[in-house]
Tab-separated table of C-alpha atoms in Angstrom:
chain	number	residue	atom	x	y	z
A	1	MET	CA	-26.272	16.741	-34.161
A	2	LYS	CA	-22.934	14.934	-35.035
A	3	LYS	CA	-20.122	18.036	-34.957
A	4	MET	CA	-21.988	18.663	-32.047
A	5	ILE	CA	-20.879	15.471	-30.177
A	6	THR	CA	-17.713	15.816	-31.442
A	7	MET	CA	-17.826	19.068	-29.312
A	8	GLY	CA	-19.035	17.606	-26.382
A	9	SER	CA	-16.441	15.060	-26.638
A	10	VAL	CA	-13.871	17.128	-27.135
A	11	LEU	CA	-15.002	19.582	-23.934
A	12	LEU	CA	-15.157	16.974	-22.218
A	13	LEU	CA	-11.841	15.258	-22.463
A	14	GLY	CA	-9.947	19.461	-21.782
A	15	MET	CA	-11.896	19.729	-19.074
A	16	ALA	CA	-10.944	15.585	-17.684
A	17	GLY	CA	-7.488	16.988	-18.323
A	18	LEU	CA	-7.521	20.022	-16.803
A	19	VAL	CA	-8.573	18.136	-13.400
A	20	LEU	CA	-7.065	15.457	-13.743
A	21	GLY	CA	-3.980	17.683	-14.306
A	22	GLY	CA	-3.987	18.957	-10.954
A	23	CYS	CA	-2.662	15.688	-9.184
A	24	THR	CA	0.093	14.967	-7.953
A	25	THR	CA	2.235	12.048	-6.113
A	26	VAL	CA	4.492	13.234	-3.334
A	27	GLN	CA	7.918	11.781	-3.363
A	28	PRO	CA	8.608	10.282	-0.191
A	29	TRP	CA	12.150	13.536	-0.234
A	30	GLU	CA	9.493	16.230	-0.735
A	31	ARG	CA	7.507	15.281	2.306
A	32	ALA	CA	9.300	18.896	4.251
A	33	ALA	CA	5.823	19.328	2.182
A	34	LEU	CA	3.778	17.660	4.453
A	35	SER	CA	5.067	18.011	7.761
A	36	ASP	CA	5.426	21.779	7.170
A	37	TYR	CA	3.980	24.039	10.048
A	38	SER	CA	1.568	25.262	7.793
A	39	MET	CA	0.096	21.952	7.138
A	40	LYS	CA	-0.793	21.759	10.636
A	41	PRO	CA	-4.358	21.759	10.945
A	42	ASP	CA	-3.483	23.563	14.903
A	43	ARG	CA	-1.455	25.652	14.141
A	44	ASP	CA	-3.264	28.277	15.527
A	45	PRO	CA	-4.616	28.055	19.527
A	46	LEU	CA	-7.189	30.712	18.369
A	47	GLN	CA	-9.298	28.883	15.763
A	48	ALA	CA	-8.585	25.780	16.860
A	49	ALA	CA	-11.169	26.485	20.479
A	50	MET	CA	-13.354	27.789	18.304
A	51	SER	CA	-13.648	24.571	16.046
A	52	GLU	CA	-13.925	22.179	18.730
A	53	HIS	CA	-16.658	24.760	20.935
A	54	ILE	CA	-19.126	25.189	16.906
A	55	HIS	CA	-18.012	20.134	16.826
A	56	PHE	CA	-19.462	20.389	20.226
A	57	SER	CA	-22.090	22.861	20.009
A	58	ARG	CA	-23.685	20.729	16.899
A	59	GLU	CA	-21.853	16.967	17.166
A	60	ALA	CA	-22.596	17.455	21.637
A	61	SER	CA	-18.569	15.591	21.547
A	62	SER	CA	-15.591	16.957	22.084
A	63	GLY	CA	-12.210	15.407	21.372
A	64	GLY	CA	-10.348	13.356	19.120
A	65	ARG	CA	-9.455	15.593	16.985
A	66	GLY	CA	-5.345	15.604	17.379
A	67	VAL	CA	-3.720	13.185	15.124
A	68	GLY	CA	0.062	11.613	15.691
A	69	GLY	CA	2.561	10.896	13.777
A	70	SER	CA	5.110	14.119	12.101
A	71	GLY	CA	3.341	13.686	8.860
A	72	CYS	CA	6.732	12.092	7.600
A	73	GLY	CA	5.409	9.097	6.162
A	74	CYS	CA	8.927	7.294	7.306
A	75	ASN	CA	9.090	3.875	8.669
B	1	MET	CA	-4.137	3.274	-43.841
B	2	TRP	CA	-2.282	-0.004	-41.899
B	3	SER	CA	0.938	0.821	-41.957
B	4	GLN	CA	0.602	4.314	-40.817
B	5	SER	CA	-0.963	2.955	-38.222
B	6	LYS	CA	1.815	1.130	-37.505
B	7	LYS	CA	4.518	3.793	-37.773
B	8	HIS	CA	2.432	5.785	-34.625
B	9	ILE	CA	2.755	2.701	-32.851
B	10	ALA	CA	6.103	1.846	-33.326
B	11	MET	CA	6.682	6.203	-31.997
B	12	LEU	CA	4.348	5.394	-28.756
B	13	ALA	CA	6.025	2.035	-27.902
B	14	GLY	CA	9.549	4.216	-28.072
B	15	ALA	CA	8.086	7.189	-26.499
B	16	ILE	CA	7.341	4.512	-23.748
B	17	ALA	CA	10.716	2.561	-23.611
B	18	LEU	CA	12.076	5.828	-23.552
B	19	ALA	CA	10.243	7.404	-20.471
B	20	SER	CA	11.410	3.843	-18.321
B	21	VAL	CA	15.034	4.809	-19.567
B	22	GLY	CA	14.798	7.920	-17.648
B	23	PHE	CA	12.585	7.005	-14.401
B	24	ALA	CA	15.031	3.216	-14.237
B	25	ASP	CA	15.897	3.388	-10.521
B	26	VAL	CA	19.248	1.754	-8.770
B	27	LYS	CA	18.526	-1.601	-8.527
B	28	VAL	CA	20.349	-4.395	-5.671
B	29	GLY	CA	23.465	-6.119	-8.364
B	30	SER	CA	24.000	-2.817	-9.978
B	31	SER	CA	26.107	-0.384	-9.600
B	32	PHE	CA	25.238	3.236	-7.579
B	33	PRO	CA	25.731	5.954	-9.376
B	34	ALA	CA	29.036	8.586	-8.823
B	35	LEU	CA	27.270	10.586	-6.145
B	36	GLU	CA	30.544	13.597	-7.585
B	37	GLY	CA	28.055	14.321	-10.991
B	38	PHE	CA	24.373	14.976	-8.835
B	39	GLY	CA	25.980	19.113	-7.657
B	40	LEU	CA	26.143	17.198	-3.373
B	41	GLU	CA	26.686	19.883	-0.711
B	42	GLY	CA	29.516	19.026	1.444
B	43	THR	CA	32.613	17.150	0.250
B	44	LEU	CA	32.357	13.931	-0.361
B	45	PRO	CA	34.840	10.672	0.559
B	46	GLU	CA	37.044	8.637	-1.563
B	47	ARG	CA	35.062	5.766	-2.012
B	48	THR	CA	37.699	3.009	-4.262
B	49	GLY	CA	38.045	-0.189	-2.433
B	50	ARG	CA	35.586	0.312	0.655
B	51	VAL	CA	32.275	-0.464	1.805
B	52	VAL	CA	30.451	2.019	1.566
B	53	MET	CA	26.634	2.567	2.872
B	54	VAL	CA	24.835	6.001	1.538
B	55	ASP	CA	22.027	6.509	3.773
B	56	PHE	CA	19.180	9.333	2.604
B	57	TRP	CA	17.669	11.630	5.312
B	58	ALA	CA	16.543	14.607	6.164
B	59	THR	CA	15.436	16.740	9.145
B	60	TRP	CA	12.169	16.297	9.438
B	61	CYS	CA	12.707	12.648	9.868
B	62	THR	CA	12.456	10.975	12.995
B	63	PRO	CA	13.689	8.108	12.561
B	64	CYS	CA	16.364	9.473	11.005
B	65	LYS	CA	17.273	11.610	14.402
B	66	ALA	CA	17.648	8.220	16.516
B	67	SER	CA	19.328	6.582	13.564
B	68	PHE	CA	22.061	9.192	14.078
B	69	PRO	CA	24.125	7.751	17.291
B	70	ALA	CA	23.963	4.652	16.479
B	71	TYR	CA	25.798	5.091	12.624
B	72	SER	CA	28.302	7.563	14.234
B	73	ALA	CA	28.528	4.740	16.745
B	74	MET	CA	29.275	2.477	13.341
B	75	GLN	CA	31.439	4.749	12.082
B	76	LYS	CA	33.122	5.049	14.446
B	77	GLU	CA	33.807	0.783	15.275
B	78	LEU	CA	33.972	0.043	11.083
B	79	GLY	CA	36.202	2.950	9.667
B	80	GLU	CA	39.216	1.767	10.009
B	81	ARG	CA	38.414	-1.553	8.397
B	82	GLY	CA	37.077	-0.032	5.225
B	83	PHE	CA	34.289	1.171	5.936
B	84	THR	CA	32.304	4.621	4.370
B	85	LEU	CA	29.113	6.127	5.916
B	86	VAL	CA	28.064	8.859	3.200
B	87	ALA	CA	24.238	10.567	4.711
B	88	VAL	CA	22.753	12.287	2.275
B	89	SER	CA	19.953	15.281	3.379
B	90	VAL	CA	17.384	15.993	0.933
B	91	ASP	CA	16.638	19.178	2.989
B	92	LYS	CA	16.017	21.911	1.013
B	93	LYS	CA	16.760	24.431	3.159
B	94	PRO	CA	20.076	25.006	4.087
B	95	ALA	CA	19.466	25.936	7.556
B	96	GLU	CA	17.333	23.822	8.961
B	97	TYR	CA	20.098	21.152	7.977
B	98	ALA	CA	22.828	22.542	9.783
B	99	GLU	CA	21.108	23.800	12.580
B	100	PHE	CA	20.304	19.208	13.065
B	101	LEU	CA	24.282	19.384	12.276
B	102	LYS	CA	25.049	20.781	15.368
B	103	THR	CA	22.890	18.985	17.291
B	104	PHE	CA	23.469	16.034	16.452
B	105	THR	CA	27.258	16.346	15.486
B	106	PRO	CA	27.335	13.000	13.016
B	107	SER	CA	30.851	10.294	13.554
B	108	PHE	CA	30.574	10.505	9.714
B	109	ILE	CA	30.098	12.559	6.287
B	110	THR	CA	27.467	14.310	5.663
B	111	VAL	CA	26.166	15.744	2.613
B	112	ARG	CA	22.951	18.046	0.947
B	113	ASP	CA	21.304	16.957	-2.509
B	114	ALA	CA	19.954	20.006	-2.067
B	115	LYS	CA	18.270	19.802	-5.707
B	116	GLN	CA	17.455	16.549	-5.144
B	117	LYS	CA	18.623	14.819	-7.872
B	118	LEU	CA	20.708	11.986	-6.522
B	119	VAL	CA	17.096	10.984	-5.558
B	120	ALA	CA	15.739	10.922	-7.415
B	121	GLU	CA	18.211	9.575	-10.119
B	122	VAL	CA	17.714	7.156	-7.571
B	123	LYS	CA	14.344	7.251	-6.432
B	124	VAL	CA	14.314	6.425	-2.660
B	125	PRO	CA	10.877	4.961	-1.662
B	126	GLY	CA	11.460	6.428	1.759
B	127	MET	CA	13.289	8.446	4.612
B	128	PRO	CA	15.832	7.346	5.603
B	129	THR	CA	16.796	4.627	3.139
B	130	CYS	CA	20.380	2.723	3.080
B	131	TYR	CA	22.368	0.800	0.320
B	132	LEU	CA	24.854	-0.571	0.639
B	133	ILE	CA	27.531	-0.904	-1.647
B	134	ASP	CA	30.774	-3.143	-1.478
B	135	ARG	CA	34.361	-2.184	-1.917
B	136	LYS	CA	33.602	-3.142	-5.662
B	137	GLY	CA	31.429	-0.170	-5.752
B	138	VAL	CA	28.313	-2.450	-6.207
B	139	LEU	CA	24.940	-2.460	-5.053
B	140	ARG	CA	24.728	-5.609	-2.193
B	141	GLU	CA	21.628	-4.586	-0.148
B	142	ILE	CA	19.168	-1.808	0.074
B	143	HIS	CA	17.300	-1.033	3.820
B	144	GLY	CA	14.551	1.142	4.728
B	145	GLY	CA	13.932	2.067	7.615
B	146	TYR	CA	14.963	2.811	10.600
B	147	HIS	CA	13.607	0.675	14.550
B	148	GLY	CA	16.318	1.099	15.987
B	149	ASP	CA	18.258	-1.196	17.945
B	150	ALA	CA	17.704	-4.276	15.782
B	151	THR	CA	18.029	-2.123	11.885
B	152	ALA	CA	21.314	-0.654	14.194
B	153	LYS	CA	22.252	-4.605	14.764
B	154	GLU	CA	21.084	-5.879	10.831
B	155	LEU	CA	22.886	-3.578	9.007
B	156	ARG	CA	27.055	-3.506	11.411
B	157	GLU	CA	26.335	-7.288	10.718
B	158	LYS	CA	25.716	-6.812	7.404
B	159	VAL	CA	28.495	-4.448	6.781
B	160	ILE	CA	31.169	-6.518	9.111
B	161	LYS	CA	30.033	-9.677	6.227
B	162	LEU	CA	30.695	-7.192	2.711
B	163	LEU	CA	34.345	-6.216	4.454
B	164	GLU	CA	34.952	-9.643	4.675
B	165	GLU	CA	34.970	-10.008	0.761
B	166	SER	CA	38.228	-10.131	-0.642
B	167	PRO	CA	38.505	-6.494	-2.233
């Protein structure tokens, strides 16, 4: 029983390590990645129109999807 | 048993101390790192005896673009009195950097920290950030952001104050 608890703890710690290992802080000088074209949610007009249509059909509301700013976190 | 634990605690404390030394940031009153040791792309200016403003910027940073005309004017006005502005770009893509400089044609020196070694050493808190260094090479002021004419005026006054200090 004690052995199982120990193994479970080790497994849990290992899993926590794996999950937390994916966390990272984007440094101010690395924010070019955030303002990259590929990070824009509306980079594909057709996809954006489809998403808007689905949102309108399900929620009976439209608009308010735009996000201001460049994403660089400057100033 | 107790002595072994003490040994482990001492080792842990040592590791933390080493880590904190490795990530030490630049503080007002200390000397600013020599720009030569970071593999910056571009020609570095002679800093000896001059008031230097090191400006960290990037092409993707909108306030940085806004700052360029004012900084160009500052360099033109105060250059002869002993002021040097070095703009350090943190851009990784050379094409974007070159295109930006073609459009904005600054009158001050620009270099590129392609490997982002200097910016990581200084631990710049955001883009843009200016570091004002006096004639003795001591960091006197850290100014974050660019808020139009107010920032330009404030920095100009601080630079003039440093220029008036005896070398």
